[in-house]
Amino acid sequence: MSRARVVSGMRPTGRLHLGHLVGALGNWVPLQDKYDCFYFVADWHALTSDFADTSQLTSYTYENVADWIGAGLDPEKSTFFVQSLVPEHAELYLLLSMVVPVPWLERVPTYKEQQENLKDKDLSSIGFLGYPLLQAADVAIYDGRFVPVGEDQVAHLELAREAVRRFNNFFGEVLVEPQPLLTGFGRLPGLDGDKKMSKSLGNTIHLADSADEVKKKVMRMYTDPRRIRADIPGTVEGNPVFIYHKAFNPNVAEVEDLETRYRAGKVGDVEVKTKLANALNAHLEPIRERRAALLAQPDRLKEMLFEGSKRARTIATGTMARVRDAMKISYR
């Protein structure tokens, strides 16, 4: 019996950080043993906001995939590929755009949210408006049954589901309607206390950061602004340092002890942050080692992505043949 297919991707717009590890990679890894997983480098999606400078797109692609494998993804269990090496993504996106109304795209929550948050980028393009529809094509082209998402992203996936339903209403049950596969841990707050760790906000710890860089960044982390001395009781709830402890420190007794003493005003920020830096570096060190080993073999990375893209394209061409037949635009 064949496994249901999971499809997900990541934009190569910079180095991956702890937010990616918690929000995506940590959820992708266990799915490999249960589903037929297709994970892709969304380089066309990167152009929706970063078209003005594509100089590092290729290098980030290889670095990101090295991080994936460093974090535990296995190319023997999952298919890794590059979006732009499978042009059928663009073909299905074009055909979906013929039937999906513009207001559907304008009401996607992240459309206005990103326009407000990324004011330094030109997001007035058709490409940016249509990126949720390209995401729908990314999944539908592989008959993707599930898409791993956090609760805050379910509404976003609904656009893909609506687009597939509308297309099928016109042309028959051609495409598979994807379902959300809810993930565990959601967003990780930024080092500055912002609600989200983000490259654009510069509040990140990268998976490739050295042990010293990690420690320096942790020591600058936002904590409880009302706690100006160590003997003042502090707030643990919503405190980024303790959110990170719960996410990355496996020593539950140590975390509980720190929380108790923090609330009582019996521990300083330096001790809390030092122990967090130690836990983070213990977690990241094997990832950094695997990452470095892969980047030292660039030909192996390239071969892996090209082979995965060939497999992906074989499936995509079959889907598009089916779509053209259903639309009666097949010239054979």
XYZ file of C-alpha atoms in Angstrom:
332
model
C 0.000 0.000 0.000
C 1.466 3.346 -1.064
C 1.980 6.077 1.487
C 0.079 9.354 1.403
C 2.241 12.181 0.092
C 3.341 15.189 2.141
C 4.605 18.285 0.309
C 6.334 21.301 1.827
C 8.946 23.841 0.811
C 11.229 26.569 2.099
C 12.404 29.792 0.467
C 16.202 30.188 0.051
C 16.287 33.842 1.118
C 19.033 33.502 3.715
C 20.589 31.209 6.276
C 18.198 29.040 8.259
C 17.647 29.861 11.917
C 16.127 28.332 15.054
C 12.663 29.437 13.949
C 12.987 27.197 10.884
C 14.263 24.348 13.056
C 11.299 24.545 15.428
C 8.591 25.616 12.996
C 9.452 23.423 10.000
C 12.424 21.049 10.132
C 11.569 19.636 13.549
C 8.142 18.733 12.156
C 9.397 17.480 8.782
C 11.841 14.933 10.208
C 9.364 12.550 11.930
C 7.017 12.647 8.908
C 9.633 10.800 6.812
C 8.850 7.483 8.479
C 5.102 7.693 7.869
C 4.601 9.528 4.577
C 6.062 9.884 1.091
C 7.683 13.273 1.721
C 8.546 15.801 -0.975
C 10.553 18.740 0.353
C 11.584 21.456 -2.069
C 13.684 24.595 -2.291
C 11.128 27.268 -3.216
C 13.436 29.462 -5.300
C 10.603 30.951 -7.384
C 8.852 31.897 -4.146
C 12.033 33.681 -3.068
C 11.619 35.965 -6.086
C 8.205 37.178 -4.889
C 9.927 39.428 -2.356
C 13.648 39.250 -3.219
C 13.678 39.648 -7.012
C 15.896 42.762 -6.812
C 18.938 40.741 -5.694
C 19.287 37.110 -6.746
C 23.060 36.928 -6.264
C 22.935 34.473 -3.351
C 19.916 32.410 -4.361
C 21.976 29.424 -5.521
C 24.374 29.417 -2.572
C 21.499 29.687 -0.090
C 19.831 26.752 -1.856
C 22.769 24.469 -1.140
C 23.291 25.838 2.374
C 19.634 25.361 3.246
C 19.571 21.742 2.058
C 22.754 21.073 4.052
C 20.884 22.431 7.087
C 17.921 20.162 6.348
C 20.136 17.094 6.391
C 22.048 18.403 9.375
C 18.743 18.659 11.240
C 17.865 15.035 10.489
C 16.183 14.909 7.095
C 17.272 11.877 5.076
C 17.554 11.978 1.246
C 17.065 8.212 1.260
C 13.652 8.616 2.880
C 12.459 11.891 1.321
C 12.651 13.535 -2.092
C 14.557 16.836 -2.108
C 14.252 19.026 -5.201
C 14.414 22.566 -6.546
C 11.137 24.223 -7.561
C 12.493 25.919 -10.693
C 13.884 22.617 -12.018
C 10.270 21.418 -12.337
C 8.663 23.975 -14.710
C 5.300 22.218 -14.441
C 4.789 24.137 -11.184
C 4.528 27.314 -13.264
C 2.239 25.689 -15.836
C -0.273 24.530 -13.243
C -0.061 27.911 -11.473
C -0.951 29.618 -14.759
C -3.942 27.351 -15.330
C -5.178 27.794 -11.760
C -4.887 31.576 -12.175
C -7.447 31.398 -14.985
C -10.195 30.305 -12.592
C -9.283 31.851 -9.224
C -10.727 35.342 -8.519
C -8.303 38.115 -7.514
C -10.236 38.947 -4.264
C -9.463 35.438 -3.011
C -5.750 36.297 -3.138
C -6.176 39.734 -1.612
C -7.870 38.335 1.480
C -5.065 35.872 2.355
C -3.958 36.999 5.887
C -0.231 37.098 5.136
C -0.697 39.284 2.037
C -1.347 42.493 3.982
C 0.712 41.350 6.961
C 3.895 41.046 4.904
C 3.234 44.317 3.086
C 3.160 46.012 6.487
C 6.195 44.176 7.881
C 8.460 44.332 4.799
C 8.187 47.982 3.864
C 11.746 47.986 2.529
C 10.755 45.625 -0.304
C 8.571 46.235 -3.355
C 5.650 43.841 -2.870
C 3.382 45.417 -5.478
C 4.038 42.729 -8.089
C 1.626 40.195 -9.533
C 4.079 37.549 -8.371
C 3.692 38.532 -4.732
C -0.098 38.725 -4.976
C -0.199 35.291 -6.587
C 2.289 33.454 -4.375
C -0.434 31.583 -2.420
C -1.722 30.252 -5.736
C 1.777 29.129 -6.698
C 1.863 27.324 -3.343
C -1.383 25.593 -4.287
C 0.224 24.453 -7.546
C 3.350 23.294 -5.659
C 1.247 20.823 -3.704
C -1.377 19.846 -6.283
C 1.214 18.996 -8.948
C 2.276 16.026 -6.762
C -1.194 14.965 -5.614
C -0.072 16.125 -2.185
C -2.486 14.791 0.409
C -1.078 16.681 3.389
C 0.783 19.923 4.066
C 2.422 20.317 7.510
C 1.309 23.649 8.976
C 0.967 25.344 12.348
C -2.457 26.424 13.554
C -1.726 29.996 12.465
C -1.230 28.797 8.860
C -4.421 26.772 8.400
C -6.284 29.767 6.965
C -3.470 30.213 4.468
C -3.814 26.615 3.246
C -7.543 27.152 2.779
C -6.816 29.216 -0.356
C -5.113 26.181 -1.911
C -8.062 23.996 -1.003
C -10.552 26.478 -2.473
C -8.508 26.829 -5.666
C -8.401 23.053 -6.173
C -12.140 22.737 -5.479
C -12.970 25.484 -7.993
C -10.717 23.942 -10.633
C -12.280 20.518 -10.084
C -15.778 22.000 -10.313
C -14.992 23.095 -13.857
C -12.951 20.157 -15.095
C -13.768 17.143 -12.903
C -11.892 15.528 -10.034
C -8.464 16.135 -11.526
C -6.502 17.521 -8.586
C -6.214 16.292 -5.001
C -7.451 18.713 -2.343
C -4.682 19.027 0.278
C -5.410 18.692 3.978
C -3.559 20.440 6.820
C -1.297 18.268 8.932
C -1.106 20.202 12.183
C 2.363 20.493 13.649
C 3.354 20.829 17.294
C 5.517 23.751 18.381
C 4.560 26.940 16.548
C 6.456 30.184 16.134
C 9.595 30.933 18.079
C 9.876 34.535 19.296
C 12.805 36.640 18.168
C 15.772 37.493 20.353
C 14.355 41.006 20.701
C 11.051 39.747 22.125
C 9.237 40.212 18.819
C 6.480 37.691 18.202
C 8.445 36.028 15.399
C 12.053 35.103 14.723
C 12.709 36.484 11.252
C 15.658 37.119 8.953
C 14.138 40.446 7.923
C 14.003 41.596 11.564
C 17.567 40.515 12.341
C 16.526 38.774 15.571
C 17.759 35.285 14.773
C 20.189 32.568 15.805
C 21.326 30.728 12.686
C 21.905 26.991 12.608
C 25.362 27.761 11.222
C 26.318 30.205 13.993
C 29.430 29.225 15.935
C 29.234 28.390 19.626
C 30.628 31.821 20.493
C 28.117 33.587 18.240
C 25.268 31.672 19.846
C 26.410 32.621 23.340
C 26.813 36.311 22.427
C 23.327 36.433 20.916
C 21.751 34.665 23.892
C 23.362 37.096 26.330
C 21.702 39.979 24.443
C 18.249 38.371 24.537
C 15.164 40.251 25.680
C 13.836 39.056 29.049
C 11.525 40.735 31.598
C 11.986 44.524 31.112
C 10.638 45.251 34.613
C 13.305 43.135 36.260
C 16.229 45.514 36.696
C 17.951 43.458 39.438
C 18.360 39.753 40.087
C 16.529 39.951 43.445
C 13.335 41.254 41.836
C 10.762 38.505 41.067
C 10.490 38.009 37.307
C 7.885 36.782 34.828
C 8.487 33.439 33.139
C 5.358 33.306 30.973
C 6.033 34.846 27.552
C 9.697 35.393 28.434
C 11.710 34.440 25.298
C 14.590 32.980 27.310
C 12.300 30.482 29.023
C 10.418 29.705 25.791
C 13.786 28.735 24.310
C 14.668 26.681 27.393
C 11.467 24.667 26.983
C 12.143 24.168 23.277
C 15.832 23.231 23.448
C 16.886 22.339 27.011
C 16.271 18.606 27.621
C 17.091 18.977 31.336
C 13.531 19.457 32.607
C 14.609 19.607 36.265
C 17.077 22.397 35.508
C 14.442 24.402 33.606
C 11.892 24.012 36.405
C 14.492 25.075 38.991
C 15.385 28.171 36.955
C 11.714 29.083 36.557
C 11.078 28.735 40.304
C 14.084 30.840 41.273
C 13.341 33.438 38.575
C 9.813 33.944 39.878
C 11.189 34.296 43.400
C 13.962 36.723 42.470
C 16.715 34.258 43.373
C 18.568 33.896 40.083
C 20.138 36.397 37.715
C 19.676 36.655 33.956
C 23.322 35.773 33.384
C 22.919 32.277 34.893
C 19.631 31.660 33.064
C 21.116 32.754 29.740
C 24.398 30.898 30.217
C 22.550 27.630 30.758
C 20.391 28.350 27.722
C 23.473 28.991 25.566
C 24.964 25.683 26.739
C 21.760 23.808 25.896
C 21.488 25.460 22.489
C 25.076 24.687 21.566
C 24.694 21.058 22.652
C 21.642 20.843 20.368
C 23.261 22.651 17.423
C 26.746 21.114 17.457
C 25.828 17.860 15.620
C 23.784 19.885 13.110
C 26.773 22.169 12.467
C 29.085 19.173 12.006
C 26.797 17.399 9.508
C 26.206 20.687 7.692
C 29.929 21.395 7.330
C 30.608 17.871 6.054
C 27.972 18.243 3.341
C 29.084 21.689 2.219
C 32.592 20.254 1.851
C 31.115 17.929 -0.829
C 29.205 20.336 -3.125
C 28.998 17.791 -5.955
C 27.147 15.385 -3.672
C 24.612 18.087 -2.787
C 24.098 19.007 -6.438
C 23.636 15.384 -7.496
C 21.126 14.841 -4.690
C 19.026 17.833 -5.745
C 19.185 17.065 -9.457
C 18.194 13.431 -8.910
C 15.345 14.494 -6.646
C 14.200 17.064 -9.190
C 14.150 14.389 -11.921
C 11.910 12.204 -9.783
C 9.664 15.148 -8.960
C 9.383 16.134 -12.604
C 8.358 12.620 -13.636
C 5.366 12.893 -11.304
C 4.625 16.500 -12.301
C 4.542 15.737 -16.030
C 2.052 12.939 -15.372
C -0.197 15.302 -13.416
C -0.077 17.934 -16.166
C -0.973 15.366 -18.842
C -4.023 14.484 -16.760
C -4.901 18.168 -16.333
C -4.617 18.908 -20.064
C -6.802 15.935 -20.905
C -9.449 17.097 -18.440
C -9.337 20.643 -19.874
C -9.482 19.252 -23.434
C -6.326 21.097 -24.450
C -4.262 18.008 -25.116
C -2.857 17.978 -28.675
C -1.844 14.419 -29.396
